[in-house]
């Protein structure tokens, strides 16, 4: 879209709260041509002010199906309407514990055009991507139920319909969320930065010192203050350079199996607006497993657009859904670029909100796209193997092995149950869901083998 690079800021310890959402304001009347304007037209509001860093329009859904009768399905939505430019859509509702049993479909009009897209399905993706039940992140703020977000590209017209399954009721408070990702990072965000092991060691030492500070232990983990990364790219290191950098942490193991650190584009590199997220970081004890996801945002994006996709998902997670930050610890695009996700340090065991019930002592990696019937690009699968070889290696985990995690509560395993899982698992292994899509899930066996080889295991 436009050229922009978000400024990285330092952070200070605060109460572990999910950011409250901005109050609805600036109601906008629907266009006169919209039939809904002659009935009970929903008000349009902004959940957060529009700025070069992006914005979110929130539109209450209206009744499209007339009075409900026995055996019929609820139908809510919006007829075609003109809106401010946006690139990602999703539907949210009031109660995060209520499931949407039904279908959500949207169609859009490209900005400046006249033709409308075909109807596109939005994955309802109920409950499985979220903080664990009973944690401070889940309980301390206005968390909403939400569909998966769908990337539609630069658009200024939208239509949506939400149909309940027979005998089911739609959740209360349905709103359509239209996300503008804001301006793109500057070109230098994609420039490779030469490796500087001495500088890296200084950063790691500062991070380790910060992580040693005790903080809020409401979830049985530490919350600390850590300065945001100043650079746009964390450069790749060879395996020898990686081992030298992390020598102190790896020294306790007789043979440190760790993959070379891959190149990682930082939050500053993809233009994250650090004002949106909760400022305090929460850490678990270690990273014992990696859960692989797909973002379910569709495959109609270019790698140049990936930062915009990430900024949109970030805004949808925090502003629309009420999460403390981007849910996944890392993201990977179709070209194999790796991105820092949730803030707190790429080498740290940052608590995410990616696999309900198993966020503790794990990390979440989202491959941007939808892979139920589409095959994930080889570059993306390779990037997942390289990333897991490095990050799991920092904590002594064998990508081909298994580990035990304690469930925080979900639809497969009750809270407190100890579960044996592959060190590299798919989201569906911890929660009953289609994520990460059948085609990506089938790649995980080869990913485990490749990741182990990158670590130097025979």
Short mmCIF file of C-alpha atoms in Angstrom, two decimals:
data_model
loop_
_atom_site.label_atom_id
_atom_site.label_comp_id
_atom_site.label_asym_id
_atom_site.label_seq_id
_atom_site.Cartn_x
_atom_site.Cartn_y
_atom_site.Cartn_z
CA UNK A 1 0.00 0.00 0.00
CA UNK A 2 2.05 3.01 1.15
CA UNK A 3 5.66 3.31 2.29
CA UNK A 4 6.06 3.32 6.06
CA UNK A 5 8.24 1.84 8.78
CA UNK A 6 6.82 1.62 12.29
CA UNK A 7 9.08 2.99 15.01
CA UNK A 8 10.24 0.47 17.57
CA UNK A 9 9.73 1.51 21.20
CA UNK A 10 10.93 0.39 24.59
CA UNK A 11 8.46 -1.18 26.99
CA UNK A 12 7.82 -0.97 30.73
CA UNK A 13 6.29 -3.55 33.05
CA UNK A 14 2.56 -2.95 33.58
CA UNK A 15 -0.37 -4.98 34.86
CA UNK A 16 -0.93 -8.15 32.83
CA UNK A 17 -4.12 -7.04 31.12
CA UNK A 18 -5.45 -7.47 27.61
CA UNK A 19 -5.68 -4.04 26.03
CA UNK A 20 -9.21 -2.64 26.32
CA UNK A 21 -10.81 -1.88 23.00
CA UNK A 22 -11.51 1.68 22.01
CA UNK A 23 -15.18 2.66 22.45
CA UNK A 24 -17.28 2.73 19.31
CA UNK A 25 -17.41 6.18 17.80
CA UNK A 26 -17.97 8.03 14.56
CA UNK A 27 -21.09 6.22 13.36
CA UNK A 28 -21.38 6.32 9.59
CA UNK A 29 -24.69 6.13 7.71
CA UNK A 30 -25.03 3.41 5.06
CA UNK A 31 -25.13 4.52 1.42
CA UNK A 32 -28.67 5.34 0.17
CA UNK A 33 -28.49 2.48 -2.35
CA UNK A 34 -28.13 -0.09 0.41
CA UNK A 35 -31.53 -1.82 0.98
CA UNK A 36 -30.57 -2.35 4.62
CA UNK A 37 -30.65 1.43 5.10
CA UNK A 38 -34.42 1.28 4.67
CA UNK A 39 -34.68 -1.22 7.53
CA UNK A 40 -32.68 -1.41 10.75
CA UNK A 41 -29.28 -0.48 9.32
CA UNK A 42 -26.36 -1.38 11.60
CA UNK A 43 -24.10 1.42 12.74
CA UNK A 44 -20.51 1.62 11.55
CA UNK A 45 -17.81 2.43 14.06
CA UNK A 46 -14.04 2.35 14.40
CA UNK A 47 -12.57 0.08 17.06
CA UNK A 48 -9.30 2.01 16.83
CA UNK A 49 -8.53 5.32 15.10
CA UNK A 50 -7.37 5.15 11.50
CA UNK A 51 -3.77 6.28 11.03
CA UNK A 52 -0.77 5.49 8.82
CA UNK A 53 -0.45 2.39 11.02
CA UNK A 54 -3.90 1.15 9.95
CA UNK A 55 -7.42 1.05 11.30
CA UNK A 56 -10.44 -1.19 11.93
CA UNK A 57 -14.05 -0.62 10.88
CA UNK A 58 -16.64 -2.55 12.88
CA UNK A 59 -20.10 -3.07 11.35
CA UNK A 60 -22.96 -4.64 13.33
CA UNK A 61 -24.71 -7.36 11.34
CA UNK A 62 -28.44 -7.15 10.69
CA UNK A 63 -31.19 -9.70 10.12
CA UNK A 64 -31.33 -10.81 6.47
CA UNK A 65 -33.69 -13.76 6.83
CA UNK A 66 -36.83 -12.29 8.36
CA UNK A 67 -38.44 -13.62 11.58
CA UNK A 68 -37.13 -16.99 12.73
CA UNK A 69 -39.57 -19.87 12.37
CA UNK A 70 -39.36 -23.44 13.62
CA UNK A 71 -36.73 -25.42 11.73
CA UNK A 72 -35.33 -22.46 9.78
CA UNK A 73 -31.79 -21.12 9.96
CA UNK A 74 -30.83 -17.71 11.26
CA UNK A 75 -29.35 -15.49 8.58
CA UNK A 76 -27.54 -12.28 9.45
CA UNK A 77 -25.25 -10.05 7.47
CA UNK A 78 -24.89 -6.93 5.37
CA UNK A 79 -25.99 -6.26 1.84
CA UNK A 80 -23.50 -4.62 -0.53
CA UNK A 81 -22.14 -1.37 0.81
CA UNK A 82 -19.38 1.14 0.27
CA UNK A 83 -16.80 1.37 3.07
CA UNK A 84 -13.39 2.85 3.73
CA UNK A 85 -10.51 0.88 2.19
CA UNK A 86 -9.62 -2.41 3.94
CA UNK A 87 -7.72 -5.60 3.08
CA UNK A 88 -8.77 -8.25 5.64
CA UNK A 89 -12.18 -9.29 6.98
CA UNK A 90 -13.46 -11.35 9.88
CA UNK A 91 -16.55 -11.72 12.06
CA UNK A 92 -16.51 -11.36 15.85
CA UNK A 93 -19.15 -11.76 18.55
CA UNK A 94 -19.58 -10.98 22.23
CA UNK A 95 -18.87 -14.25 24.08
CA UNK A 96 -15.51 -15.91 23.41
CA UNK A 97 -16.85 -19.21 24.81
CA UNK A 98 -19.79 -19.34 22.38
CA UNK A 99 -19.26 -21.28 19.17
CA UNK A 100 -20.55 -20.16 15.79
CA UNK A 101 -22.26 -23.21 14.32
CA UNK A 102 -22.82 -22.26 10.73
CA UNK A 103 -21.20 -20.67 7.69
CA UNK A 104 -19.72 -17.24 7.05
CA UNK A 105 -19.30 -15.95 3.50
CA UNK A 106 -18.13 -12.61 2.14
CA UNK A 107 -17.66 -10.96 -1.20
CA UNK A 108 -15.78 -7.78 -1.85
CA UNK A 109 -15.08 -5.12 -4.46
CA UNK A 110 -11.52 -4.09 -5.27
CA UNK A 111 -10.76 -0.44 -4.50
CA UNK A 112 -11.60 1.76 -7.46
CA UNK A 113 -13.30 -1.07 -9.35
CA UNK A 114 -16.90 -2.03 -10.09
CA UNK A 115 -16.80 -5.84 -10.22
CA UNK A 116 -17.57 -7.92 -7.15
CA UNK A 117 -15.75 -11.12 -6.20
CA UNK A 118 -17.40 -14.49 -5.90
CA UNK A 119 -18.57 -15.53 -2.44
CA UNK A 120 -15.63 -16.66 -0.30
CA UNK A 121 -15.89 -18.89 2.77
CA UNK A 122 -14.47 -17.63 6.07
CA UNK A 123 -13.25 -20.36 8.41
CA UNK A 124 -15.34 -20.23 11.58
CA UNK A 125 -12.31 -21.54 13.58
CA UNK A 126 -14.10 -21.50 16.93
CA UNK A 127 -12.18 -21.46 20.22
CA UNK A 128 -9.02 -23.29 19.13
CA UNK A 129 -6.76 -20.26 18.58
CA UNK A 130 -6.72 -18.51 21.94
CA UNK A 131 -5.14 -18.18 25.35
CA UNK A 132 -5.68 -21.08 27.71
CA UNK A 133 -8.83 -21.01 29.87
CA UNK A 134 -8.36 -19.53 33.31
CA UNK A 135 -5.19 -17.61 32.48
CA UNK A 136 -4.74 -13.91 33.07
CA UNK A 137 -4.66 -13.26 29.33
CA UNK A 138 -8.00 -14.96 28.79
CA UNK A 139 -9.80 -13.54 31.82
CA UNK A 140 -8.52 -9.99 32.24
CA UNK A 141 -9.92 -8.26 29.15
CA UNK A 142 -12.85 -8.11 26.73
CA UNK A 143 -11.93 -11.18 24.65
CA UNK A 144 -14.40 -11.92 21.85
CA UNK A 145 -15.34 -14.93 19.82
CA UNK A 146 -14.01 -14.70 16.28
CA UNK A 147 -13.76 -16.41 12.92
CA UNK A 148 -10.43 -16.76 11.19
CA UNK A 149 -9.49 -13.57 9.33
CA UNK A 150 -9.56 -13.63 5.50
CA UNK A 151 -7.17 -11.62 3.33
CA UNK A 152 -9.04 -10.08 0.37
CA UNK A 153 -6.62 -7.39 -0.79
CA UNK A 154 -7.26 -3.65 -1.16
CA UNK A 155 -11.06 -3.29 -1.20
CA UNK A 156 -13.72 -0.62 -0.63
CA UNK A 157 -16.95 -2.62 -0.90
CA UNK A 158 -18.22 -5.57 1.13
CA UNK A 159 -21.17 -7.93 1.51
CA UNK A 160 -21.48 -10.66 4.13
CA UNK A 161 -23.90 -13.41 5.15
CA UNK A 162 -23.75 -15.56 8.27
CA UNK A 163 -26.08 -18.56 8.27
CA UNK A 164 -26.65 -20.76 11.31
CA UNK A 165 -26.88 -24.51 11.06
CA UNK A 166 -30.39 -25.90 11.36
CA UNK A 167 -31.66 -25.74 14.96
CA UNK A 168 -28.65 -23.65 16.00
CA UNK A 169 -28.69 -20.01 17.06
CA UNK A 170 -26.12 -17.47 15.98
CA UNK A 171 -23.97 -15.86 18.71
CA UNK A 172 -25.02 -12.51 20.12
CA UNK A 173 -23.34 -9.31 19.00
CA UNK A 174 -22.14 -10.31 15.54
CA UNK A 175 -19.92 -7.66 13.92
CA UNK A 176 -18.03 -7.59 10.66
CA UNK A 177 -14.44 -6.40 11.16
CA UNK A 178 -12.73 -4.67 8.21
CA UNK A 179 -9.00 -4.19 8.76
CA UNK A 180 -6.76 -1.70 7.00
CA UNK A 181 -3.14 -2.85 7.48
CA UNK A 182 -1.77 0.67 7.09
CA UNK A 183 1.40 1.64 5.34
CA UNK A 184 4.09 -0.81 4.28
CA UNK A 185 7.52 -0.95 5.89
CA UNK A 186 10.25 0.88 4.04
CA UNK A 187 12.29 -1.05 1.51
CA UNK A 188 15.27 -1.32 3.84
CA UNK A 189 13.24 -3.67 6.04
CA UNK A 190 13.99 -6.37 3.47
CA UNK A 191 17.72 -5.65 3.22
CA UNK A 192 19.99 -8.37 4.56
CA UNK A 193 22.00 -7.26 7.58
CA UNK A 194 25.54 -8.69 7.92
CA UNK A 195 25.96 -11.06 10.83
CA UNK A 196 27.61 -9.49 13.87
CA UNK A 197 28.15 -12.20 16.51
CA UNK A 198 29.61 -9.70 19.01
CA UNK A 199 26.51 -7.51 18.80
CA UNK A 200 24.27 -10.58 18.97
CA UNK A 201 25.98 -11.74 22.15
CA UNK A 202 25.39 -8.33 23.74
CA UNK A 203 21.69 -8.49 22.87
CA UNK A 204 21.39 -12.04 24.20
CA UNK A 205 23.14 -11.06 27.45
CA UNK A 206 20.76 -8.14 27.95
CA UNK A 207 17.77 -10.38 27.22
CA UNK A 208 18.97 -13.03 29.67
CA UNK A 209 19.41 -10.39 32.38
CA UNK A 210 15.89 -9.11 31.80
CA UNK A 211 14.43 -12.61 31.87
CA UNK A 212 16.02 -13.22 35.28
CA UNK A 213 13.89 -10.49 36.85
CA UNK A 214 10.91 -11.85 38.73
CA UNK A 215 7.53 -10.46 37.78
CA UNK A 216 3.85 -11.31 37.90
CA UNK A 217 3.51 -15.07 38.33
CA UNK A 218 -0.26 -15.25 37.96
CA UNK A 219 0.07 -17.98 35.34
CA UNK A 220 3.01 -19.70 37.00
CA UNK A 221 5.46 -17.94 34.68
CA UNK A 222 7.48 -14.74 34.68
CA UNK A 223 6.51 -11.40 33.20
CA UNK A 224 9.37 -9.00 32.56
CA UNK A 225 10.26 -5.83 30.72
CA UNK A 226 12.42 -6.16 27.64
CA UNK A 227 13.34 -3.50 25.10
CA UNK A 228 11.87 -3.98 21.63
CA UNK A 229 14.29 -4.97 18.88
CA UNK A 230 15.72 -1.97 17.04
CA UNK A 231 16.65 -3.76 13.84
CA UNK A 232 14.39 -4.86 11.01
CA UNK A 233 16.13 -8.17 10.28
CA UNK A 234 17.86 -10.68 12.55
CA UNK A 235 20.50 -12.15 10.23
CA UNK A 236 21.12 -15.81 9.63
CA UNK A 237 24.11 -17.46 11.34
CA UNK A 238 26.05 -20.56 10.41
CA UNK A 239 25.81 -23.53 12.72
CA UNK A 240 29.23 -22.76 14.24
CA UNK A 241 28.30 -19.10 14.78
CA UNK A 242 24.99 -20.17 16.31
CA UNK A 243 26.68 -22.56 18.73
CA UNK A 244 29.21 -19.88 19.69
CA UNK A 245 26.46 -17.32 20.30
CA UNK A 246 24.47 -19.63 22.55
CA UNK A 247 27.48 -21.45 24.04
CA UNK A 248 26.62 -20.54 27.64
CA UNK A 249 23.09 -21.95 27.35
CA UNK A 250 24.23 -25.03 25.45
CA UNK A 251 27.28 -25.81 27.62
CA UNK A 252 25.28 -27.96 30.02
CA UNK A 253 24.58 -30.49 27.27
CA UNK A 254 27.36 -32.84 26.20
CA UNK A 255 26.56 -32.51 22.49
CA UNK A 256 24.54 -29.41 21.67
CA UNK A 257 22.22 -30.24 18.78
CA UNK A 258 21.12 -26.91 17.37
CA UNK A 259 20.39 -25.79 13.84
CA UNK A 260 21.86 -22.63 12.31
CA UNK A 261 19.82 -19.57 13.20
CA UNK A 262 17.68 -18.59 10.20
CA UNK A 263 17.13 -15.04 8.99
CA UNK A 264 14.15 -13.56 10.85
CA UNK A 265 12.29 -10.38 9.95
CA UNK A 266 11.50 -8.54 13.19
CA UNK A 267 8.26 -6.91 14.23
CA UNK A 268 9.78 -3.59 13.25
CA UNK A 269 10.61 -5.12 9.88
CA UNK A 270 6.98 -5.98 9.12
CA UNK A 271 5.70 -2.76 10.63
CA UNK A 272 3.99 -3.85 13.86
CA UNK A 273 2.34 -0.94 15.68
CA UNK A 274 3.72 -1.53 19.18
CA UNK A 275 1.11 0.78 20.70
CA UNK A 276 -1.61 -1.82 20.17
CA UNK A 277 -0.28 -4.70 22.26
CA UNK A 278 -0.01 -5.27 25.98
CA UNK A 279 3.40 -4.01 27.08
CA UNK A 280 4.29 -6.78 29.51
CA UNK A 281 5.75 -10.07 28.28
CA UNK A 282 4.93 -13.46 29.77
CA UNK A 283 7.41 -16.33 29.59
CA UNK A 284 7.09 -20.04 30.24
CA UNK A 285 9.97 -22.24 31.46
CA UNK A 286 11.11 -23.68 28.14
CA UNK A 287 10.05 -24.62 24.62
CA UNK A 288 9.37 -28.34 24.54
CA UNK A 289 7.21 -28.45 21.41
CA UNK A 290 6.30 -26.53 18.29
CA UNK A 291 2.73 -26.43 16.97
CA UNK A 292 2.38 -25.79 13.25
CA UNK A 293 -0.65 -23.83 12.01
CA UNK A 294 -1.99 -22.28 8.88
CA UNK A 295 -3.37 -18.77 9.19
CA UNK A 296 -6.52 -19.68 7.17
CA UNK A 297 -6.33 -16.22 5.58
CA UNK A 298 -6.29 -17.65 2.05
CA UNK A 299 -3.51 -17.92 -0.50
CA UNK A 300 -4.26 -14.79 -2.56
CA UNK A 301 -1.33 -12.72 -1.39
CA UNK A 302 2.15 -12.03 -2.74
CA UNK A 303 5.28 -12.27 -0.64
CA UNK A 304 5.63 -8.50 -0.96
CA UNK A 305 2.20 -8.23 0.70
CA UNK A 306 3.12 -10.56 3.58
CA UNK A 307 3.97 -7.70 6.00
CA UNK A 308 0.54 -6.21 5.30
CA UNK A 309 -1.08 -9.60 5.97
CA UNK A 310 0.79 -9.82 9.28
CA UNK A 311 -0.18 -6.30 10.34
CA UNK A 312 -3.80 -7.12 9.53
CA UNK A 313 -3.78 -10.37 11.51
CA UNK A 314 -2.07 -8.57 14.42
CA UNK A 315 -4.71 -5.84 14.46
CA UNK A 316 -7.48 -8.45 14.18
CA UNK A 317 -6.06 -10.46 17.08
CA UNK A 318 -5.59 -7.45 19.39
CA UNK A 319 -8.19 -4.85 18.40
CA UNK A 320 -11.02 -7.05 17.13
CA UNK A 321 -10.58 -10.23 19.21
CA UNK A 322 -9.17 -8.64 22.38
CA UNK A 323 -5.93 -10.62 22.65
CA UNK A 324 -2.83 -9.16 24.31
CA UNK A 325 -0.68 -9.48 21.15
CA UNK A 326 -0.27 -11.41 17.92
CA UNK A 327 -1.21 -14.99 18.77
CA UNK A 328 1.60 -16.94 17.08
CA UNK A 329 5.28 -16.80 18.07
CA UNK A 330 6.41 -16.90 14.45
CA UNK A 331 4.95 -16.68 10.95
CA UNK A 332 6.24 -18.00 7.62
CA UNK A 333 5.14 -16.76 4.19
CA UNK A 334 4.87 -18.71 0.94
CA UNK A 335 8.39 -17.63 -0.10
CA UNK A 336 9.93 -19.03 3.08
CA UNK A 337 10.51 -15.71 4.85
CA UNK A 338 10.35 -16.09 8.64
CA UNK A 339 8.81 -13.36 10.81
CA UNK A 340 8.89 -12.61 14.52
CA UNK A 341 5.34 -12.91 15.82
CA UNK A 342 4.44 -12.25 19.45
CA UNK A 343 6.85 -9.80 21.09
CA UNK A 344 9.27 -10.76 23.86
CA UNK A 345 12.38 -12.07 22.14
CA UNK A 346 12.76 -14.64 19.36
CA UNK A 347 15.07 -16.86 21.44
CA UNK A 348 12.89 -16.72 24.57
CA UNK A 349 10.06 -19.05 25.67
CA UNK A 350 7.34 -16.45 25.10
CA UNK A 351 3.83 -17.53 26.07
CA UNK A 352 1.61 -17.33 22.98
CA UNK A 353 -2.10 -17.76 22.22
CA UNK A 354 -2.00 -20.26 19.38
CA UNK A 355 -3.06 -23.71 20.62
CA UNK A 356 -5.75 -23.59 23.26
CA UNK A 357 -4.75 -25.86 26.13
CA UNK A 358 -1.08 -26.18 25.12
CA UNK A 359 0.38 -22.69 24.97
CA UNK A 360 2.63 -23.28 27.98
CA UNK A 361 6.13 -24.58 27.16
CA UNK A 362 5.44 -24.53 23.43
CA UNK A 363 5.66 -22.21 20.46
CA UNK A 364 3.26 -21.60 17.59
CA UNK A 365 4.30 -21.19 13.94
CA UNK A 366 1.70 -20.00 11.44
CA UNK A 367 2.27 -20.57 7.74
CA UNK A 368 0.43 -17.76 5.96
CA UNK A 369 -2.24 -19.36 3.80
CA UNK A 370 -4.94 -22.03 3.76
CA UNK A 371 -3.85 -25.61 3.15
CA UNK A 372 -6.89 -27.83 3.36
CA UNK A 373 -6.86 -28.53 -0.38
CA UNK A 374 -3.83 -26.47 -1.47
CA UNK A 375 -0.30 -27.83 -1.14
CA UNK A 376 1.99 -25.62 0.95
CA UNK A 377 5.00 -24.23 -0.98
CA UNK A 378 8.25 -26.14 -0.46
CA UNK A 379 9.98 -22.92 0.62
CA UNK A 380 7.52 -22.49 3.49
CA UNK A 381 7.90 -26.10 4.68
CA UNK A 382 11.70 -25.80 4.56
CA UNK A 383 11.52 -22.57 6.58
CA UNK A 384 9.50 -24.34 9.29
CA UNK A 385 12.17 -27.07 9.46
CA UNK A 386 14.99 -24.52 9.74
CA UNK A 387 13.17 -22.44 12.35
CA UNK A 388 12.32 -25.43 14.54
CA UNK A 389 15.88 -26.84 14.26
CA UNK A 390 17.21 -23.61 15.74
CA UNK A 391 14.55 -22.71 18.31
CA UNK A 392 13.94 -26.23 19.61
CA UNK A 393 17.71 -26.75 19.70
CA UNK A 394 18.06 -23.88 22.14
CA UNK A 395 16.04 -25.95 24.61
CA UNK A 396 17.51 -29.37 23.82
CA UNK A 397 14.44 -30.72 22.02
CA UNK A 398 14.75 -33.40 19.33
CA UNK A 399 12.45 -32.58 16.38
CA UNK A 400 11.93 -36.31 15.72
CA UNK A 401 11.11 -37.04 19.35
CA UNK A 402 8.09 -36.81 21.62
CA UNK A 403 7.45 -34.79 24.75
CA UNK A 404 4.85 -34.49 27.50
CA UNK A 405 2.76 -31.37 27.94
CA UNK A 406 0.08 -30.71 30.55
CA UNK A 407 -3.26 -29.66 29.08
CA UNK A 408 -4.61 -26.28 30.11
CA UNK A 409 -8.09 -27.37 28.99
CA UNK A 410 -9.51 -27.96 25.53
CA UNK A 411 -11.89 -30.13 23.52
CA UNK A 412 -9.51 -33.10 23.22
CA UNK A 413 -7.88 -33.16 26.65
CA UNK A 414 -9.21 -32.04 30.00
CA UNK A 415 -7.28 -29.54 32.08
CA UNK A 416 -4.44 -31.14 34.00
CA UNK A 417 -4.10 -34.21 31.79
CA UNK A 418 -0.53 -35.05 30.77
CA UNK A 419 -0.39 -35.66 27.03
CA UNK A 420 2.38 -37.26 24.95
CA UNK A 421 2.87 -35.31 21.72
CA UNK A 422 5.35 -35.09 18.89
CA UNK A 423 7.91 -32.34 19.47
CA UNK A 424 6.76 -30.92 16.12
CA UNK A 425 2.98 -31.28 16.12
CA UNK A 426 0.10 -29.93 14.10
CA UNK A 427 -2.52 -27.78 15.78
CA UNK A 428 -5.04 -30.60 15.41
CA UNK A 429 -2.91 -32.82 17.65
CA UNK A 430 -3.74 -30.65 20.65
CA UNK A 431 -7.23 -29.46 19.70
CA UNK A 432 -9.99 -30.87 17.49
CA UNK A 433 -9.66 -28.60 14.46
CA UNK A 434 -8.86 -28.78 10.74
CA UNK A 435 -5.77 -26.59 11.32
CA UNK A 436 -3.10 -26.64 9.89
CA UNK A 437 -4.99 -28.00 6.89
CA UNK A 438 -4.71 -31.57 5.61
CA UNK A 439 -2.03 -30.79 3.01
CA UNK A 440 0.29 -29.02 5.46
CA UNK A 441 -0.31 -31.62 8.17
CA UNK A 442 0.90 -34.34 5.79
CA UNK A 443 4.22 -32.50 5.46
CA UNK A 444 5.04 -32.66 9.17
CA UNK A 445 6.76 -36.05 9.05
CA UNK A 446 9.26 -34.82 6.46
CA UNK A 447 9.59 -31.57 8.43
CA UNK A 448 10.63 -33.46 11.57
CA UNK A 449 13.28 -35.38 9.65
CA UNK A 450 14.67 -32.25 7.96
CA UNK A 451 14.67 -30.29 11.23
CA UNK A 452 16.64 -33.02 13.00
CA UNK A 453 19.21 -33.07 10.18
CA UNK A 454 19.64 -29.31 10.43
CA UNK A 455 20.42 -29.85 14.11
CA UNK A 456 23.18 -32.26 13.15
CA UNK A 457 21.40 -35.42 14.23
CA UNK A 458 22.06 -38.54 12.16
#
